[in-house]
Short mmCIF file of C-alpha atoms in Angstrom, two decimals:
data_model
loop_
_atom_site.label_atom_id
_atom_site.label_comp_id
_atom_site.label_asym_id
_atom_site.label_seq_id
_atom_site.Cartn_x
_atom_site.Cartn_y
_atom_site.Cartn_z
CA MET A 408 -0.05 -0.07 0.01
CA GLU A 409 1.37 3.32 -1.07
CA GLU A 410 2.07 5.71 1.82
CA VAL A 411 0.31 9.13 1.55
CA GLN A 412 2.44 12.01 2.50
CA VAL A 413 0.80 15.16 4.12
CA GLN A 414 2.37 18.25 3.00
CA LYS A 415 2.97 20.87 5.64
CA THR A 416 1.29 24.18 5.00
CA THR A 417 2.28 27.71 6.26
CA TRP A 418 0.25 30.87 6.71
CA TYR A 419 2.07 32.51 3.79
CA GLN A 420 1.73 29.55 1.35
CA ASN A 421 0.50 30.76 -2.04
CA LEU A 422 0.46 34.42 -0.84
CA THR A 423 2.15 37.19 -2.92
CA THR A 424 4.41 39.61 -1.10
CA GLU A 425 1.83 42.29 -1.10
CA GLN A 426 -0.75 39.83 0.32
CA GLU A 427 1.73 38.94 2.97
CA LYS A 428 2.09 42.53 3.78
CA VAL A 429 -1.69 42.99 4.04
CA TRP A 430 -1.99 39.94 6.33
CA PHE A 431 0.76 41.12 8.56
CA GLU A 432 -0.56 44.68 8.88
CA GLU A 433 -4.05 43.09 10.02
CA GLN A 434 -2.30 41.01 12.60
CA ILE A 435 -0.55 44.18 13.95
CA ARG A 436 -3.78 46.16 13.97
CA GLN A 437 -5.52 43.52 15.99
CA CYS A 438 -3.00 43.59 18.82
CA GLU A 439 -1.43 47.00 18.59
CA LYS A 440 -3.21 48.53 21.67
CA ASP A 441 -2.10 45.58 23.86
CA ILE A 442 1.35 45.61 22.74
CA THR A 443 1.71 49.39 23.23
CA ARG A 444 0.36 49.10 26.78
CA PHE A 445 2.71 46.36 27.54
CA ALA A 446 5.81 48.18 26.02
CA CYS A 447 4.80 51.28 28.11
CA HIS A 448 4.70 49.37 31.25
CA ILE A 449 8.00 47.41 30.45
CA THR A 450 9.95 50.45 29.64
CA GLY A 451 8.19 53.10 31.87
CA ASN A 452 8.62 55.70 29.11
CA MET A 453 6.39 56.24 26.10
CA GLU A 454 9.18 57.47 23.87
CA LYS A 455 11.24 54.46 24.65
CA ALA A 456 8.11 52.24 24.26
CA LYS A 457 7.52 53.78 20.79
CA ASP A 458 11.05 52.91 19.61
CA LEU A 459 10.90 49.54 21.07
CA ILE A 460 7.50 48.73 19.33
CA GLN A 461 8.81 50.09 16.13
CA GLU A 462 11.96 47.83 16.28
CA ALA A 463 9.76 44.90 17.23
CA PHE A 464 7.33 45.43 14.26
CA LEU A 465 10.31 45.68 11.77
CA ARG A 466 11.94 42.61 13.17
CA ALA A 467 8.69 40.64 13.16
CA TYR A 468 8.01 41.62 9.44
CA LYS A 469 11.46 40.70 8.48
CA TYR A 470 11.25 37.25 10.20
CA ARG A 471 7.53 36.80 9.55
CA HIS A 472 8.15 33.51 7.75
CA SER A 473 9.36 32.15 11.06
CA TYR A 474 6.12 32.61 12.62
CA ASN A 475 4.03 29.36 13.47
CA ASP A 476 0.41 30.05 12.98
CA LYS A 477 -0.53 27.22 15.28
CA TYR A 478 0.17 29.77 18.15
CA PRO A 479 -1.20 33.29 18.78
CA PHE A 480 0.43 36.00 16.70
CA ARG A 481 0.18 38.32 19.71
CA ASN A 482 2.34 36.14 21.82
CA TRP A 483 4.97 35.67 19.10
CA LEU A 484 5.24 39.49 18.89
CA TYR A 485 5.41 39.79 22.62
CA THR A 486 8.44 37.43 22.63
CA ILE A 487 10.21 39.53 19.92
CA LEU A 488 9.58 42.68 21.94
CA LEU A 489 10.73 41.16 25.03
CA ASN A 490 14.01 39.87 23.48
CA ILE A 491 14.80 43.29 22.06
CA HIS A 492 14.09 45.06 25.40
CA ARG A 493 16.24 42.56 27.24
CA HIS A 494 19.17 43.35 24.79
CA ASN A 495 18.66 46.94 25.06
CA CYS A 496 18.80 46.72 28.92
CA LYS A 497 22.09 44.83 28.77
CA LYS A 498 23.58 47.51 26.60
CA GLU A 499 22.41 50.23 28.87
CA LYS A 500 22.99 48.55 32.13
CA LEU A 501 20.67 50.66 33.83
CA PHE A 502 16.88 50.89 34.60
CA LYS A 503 15.10 54.32 34.98
CA THR A 504 12.31 54.91 37.31
CA ILE A 505 8.74 55.04 36.06
CA ILE A 506 6.93 58.02 34.76
CA PRO A 507 3.22 58.24 33.88
CA TRP A 508 2.62 56.55 30.76
CA LYS A 509 0.66 58.27 28.10
CA ASN A 510 -2.25 57.39 25.83
CA TYR A 511 -2.52 58.14 21.99
CA ASP A 512 -3.77 61.62 22.81
CA ASP A 513 -0.57 62.13 25.06
CA GLU A 514 -2.70 62.70 28.04
CA GLU A 515 -2.17 60.96 31.36
CA GLN A 516 -3.77 57.49 31.42
CA GLU A 517 -4.96 55.81 34.53
CA ALA A 518 -3.86 52.21 35.23
CA TRP A 519 -6.97 50.82 36.63
CA ASP A 520 -10.79 51.85 36.28
CA PHE A 521 -11.25 51.60 40.13
CA ILE A 522 -9.53 55.01 40.42
CA GLU A 523 -12.45 56.81 38.98
CA SER A 524 -15.25 55.30 41.01
CA GLU A 525 -17.94 57.97 41.57
CA GLU A 526 -19.22 56.25 44.74
CA GLU A 527 -16.10 57.48 46.70
CA GLY A 528 -15.00 60.88 47.63
CA PRO A 529 -12.12 62.78 46.29
CA GLU A 530 -9.69 61.89 49.06
CA VAL A 531 -10.16 58.21 48.44
CA ARG A 532 -9.78 58.65 44.72
CA THR A 533 -6.55 60.72 45.32
CA LEU A 534 -5.16 58.11 47.55
CA LYS A 535 -5.82 55.38 44.93
CA LYS A 536 -4.07 57.40 42.13
CA GLN A 537 -1.02 57.70 44.36
CA LEU A 538 -1.21 54.02 45.12
CA VAL A 539 -1.11 53.19 41.46
CA VAL A 540 1.94 55.51 40.94
CA ASP A 541 3.66 53.85 43.80
CA ILE A 542 2.86 50.38 42.53
CA GLU A 543 4.33 51.32 39.15
CA LYS A 544 7.44 52.61 40.91
CA ALA A 545 7.83 49.45 43.00
CA ILE A 546 7.36 47.34 39.87
CA GLN A 547 9.97 49.24 37.97
CA LYS A 548 12.60 48.43 40.72
CA LEU A 549 12.17 44.80 40.13
CA PRO A 550 14.93 42.81 38.28
CA LEU A 551 13.92 42.62 34.67
CA LYS A 552 12.75 39.00 34.63
CA MET A 553 10.55 39.36 37.56
CA ARG A 554 9.17 42.64 36.25
CA GLU A 555 8.32 41.07 32.94
CA VAL A 556 6.30 38.33 34.55
CA ILE A 557 4.31 40.60 36.95
CA ILE A 558 3.34 42.87 34.10
CA LEU A 559 2.30 40.06 31.93
CA CYS A 560 0.38 38.16 34.66
CA ASP A 561 -0.94 40.81 36.87
CA MET A 562 -1.12 43.99 34.74
CA ILE A 563 -1.81 42.56 31.22
CA GLY A 564 -3.88 39.55 32.49
CA TYR A 565 -1.98 36.71 30.94
CA SER A 566 -2.19 33.25 32.35
CA TYR A 567 0.92 31.45 33.83
CA GLU A 568 0.91 29.11 30.70
CA GLU A 569 0.80 32.14 28.22
CA ALA A 570 3.60 33.96 30.17
CA SER A 571 5.65 30.91 30.06
CA GLU A 572 5.32 30.76 26.40
CA ILE A 573 6.00 34.48 25.85
CA VAL A 574 9.11 34.59 28.03
CA SER A 575 10.27 31.08 27.09
CA CYS A 576 10.75 29.60 30.35
CA PRO A 577 9.26 26.71 32.40
CA LEU A 578 5.86 27.17 34.09
CA GLY A 579 7.47 26.56 37.58
CA THR A 580 9.95 29.36 36.90
CA ILE A 581 7.05 31.71 35.93
CA ARG A 582 5.22 30.86 39.36
CA SER A 583 8.47 31.44 41.29
CA ARG A 584 9.30 34.81 39.70
CA LEU A 585 5.68 35.93 40.11
CA HIS A 586 5.71 35.01 43.80
CA ARG A 587 8.97 36.77 44.49
CA ALA A 588 7.89 39.81 42.48
CA ARG A 589 4.67 40.22 44.27
CA ARG A 590 6.37 39.83 47.71
CA GLN A 591 8.90 42.39 46.72
CA VAL A 592 6.33 44.95 45.46
CA GLN A 593 4.18 44.22 48.67
CA LYS A 594 7.19 45.12 50.99
CA GLU A 595 7.86 48.23 49.06
CA LEU A 596 4.33 49.40 49.54
CA GLU A 597 4.02 48.33 53.09
CA ASN A 598 7.00 50.49 53.92
CA VAL A 599 4.91 53.48 52.60
CA TYR A 600 1.19 52.56 53.53
CA GLY A 601 1.60 50.00 56.37
CA GLU A 602 0.32 46.49 56.27
CA ASP A 603 -3.30 47.07 56.73
CA LEU A 604 -3.97 48.81 53.51
CA LEU A 605 -2.36 46.08 51.35
CA THR A 606 -4.06 42.98 52.97
CA SER A 607 -5.89 42.31 49.64
CA TRP A 608 -2.55 41.95 47.69
CA ARG A 609 -1.76 38.34 47.02
#
């Protein structure tokens, strides 16, 4: 009996270069907002984030044929961006403290919707705004690999499994880094606010 061979297909099979470009631009459009938010968090600076995103997009397009469409395009792009950022950090050998990140209109953007709750008075909202700033500062003090994981899992909302895929390390390592990152951030905030305010942080 003659053996039937199944030919492996790729996302770009039978596409022209122009069609590949259209496909790529559509993938970027679908995840650009999340990628921008992540880059702002990881760099702490909108201008640096823009440069990082631009370089990641260019590299992704250059190596687009290496993308395996069995996996989310967004995660592949996160991995590229992280690799570039790690390389840049090694060259600079220094991390700067966080400054408020900006949205597309270059206006200050709040990190969490709970800040704007109308059910609470102005003093509570002011305290929450300051808490967000201090959390960001504490996160920016973390070692790079711990910072990546806490941003992916606690700020972007990725699962441990997704974070493991993006940063290319075992699931157990993700859990360990996240635990240590959370504890370090908690200690930073307890020094400022005391233990009672932060009992909900896990």
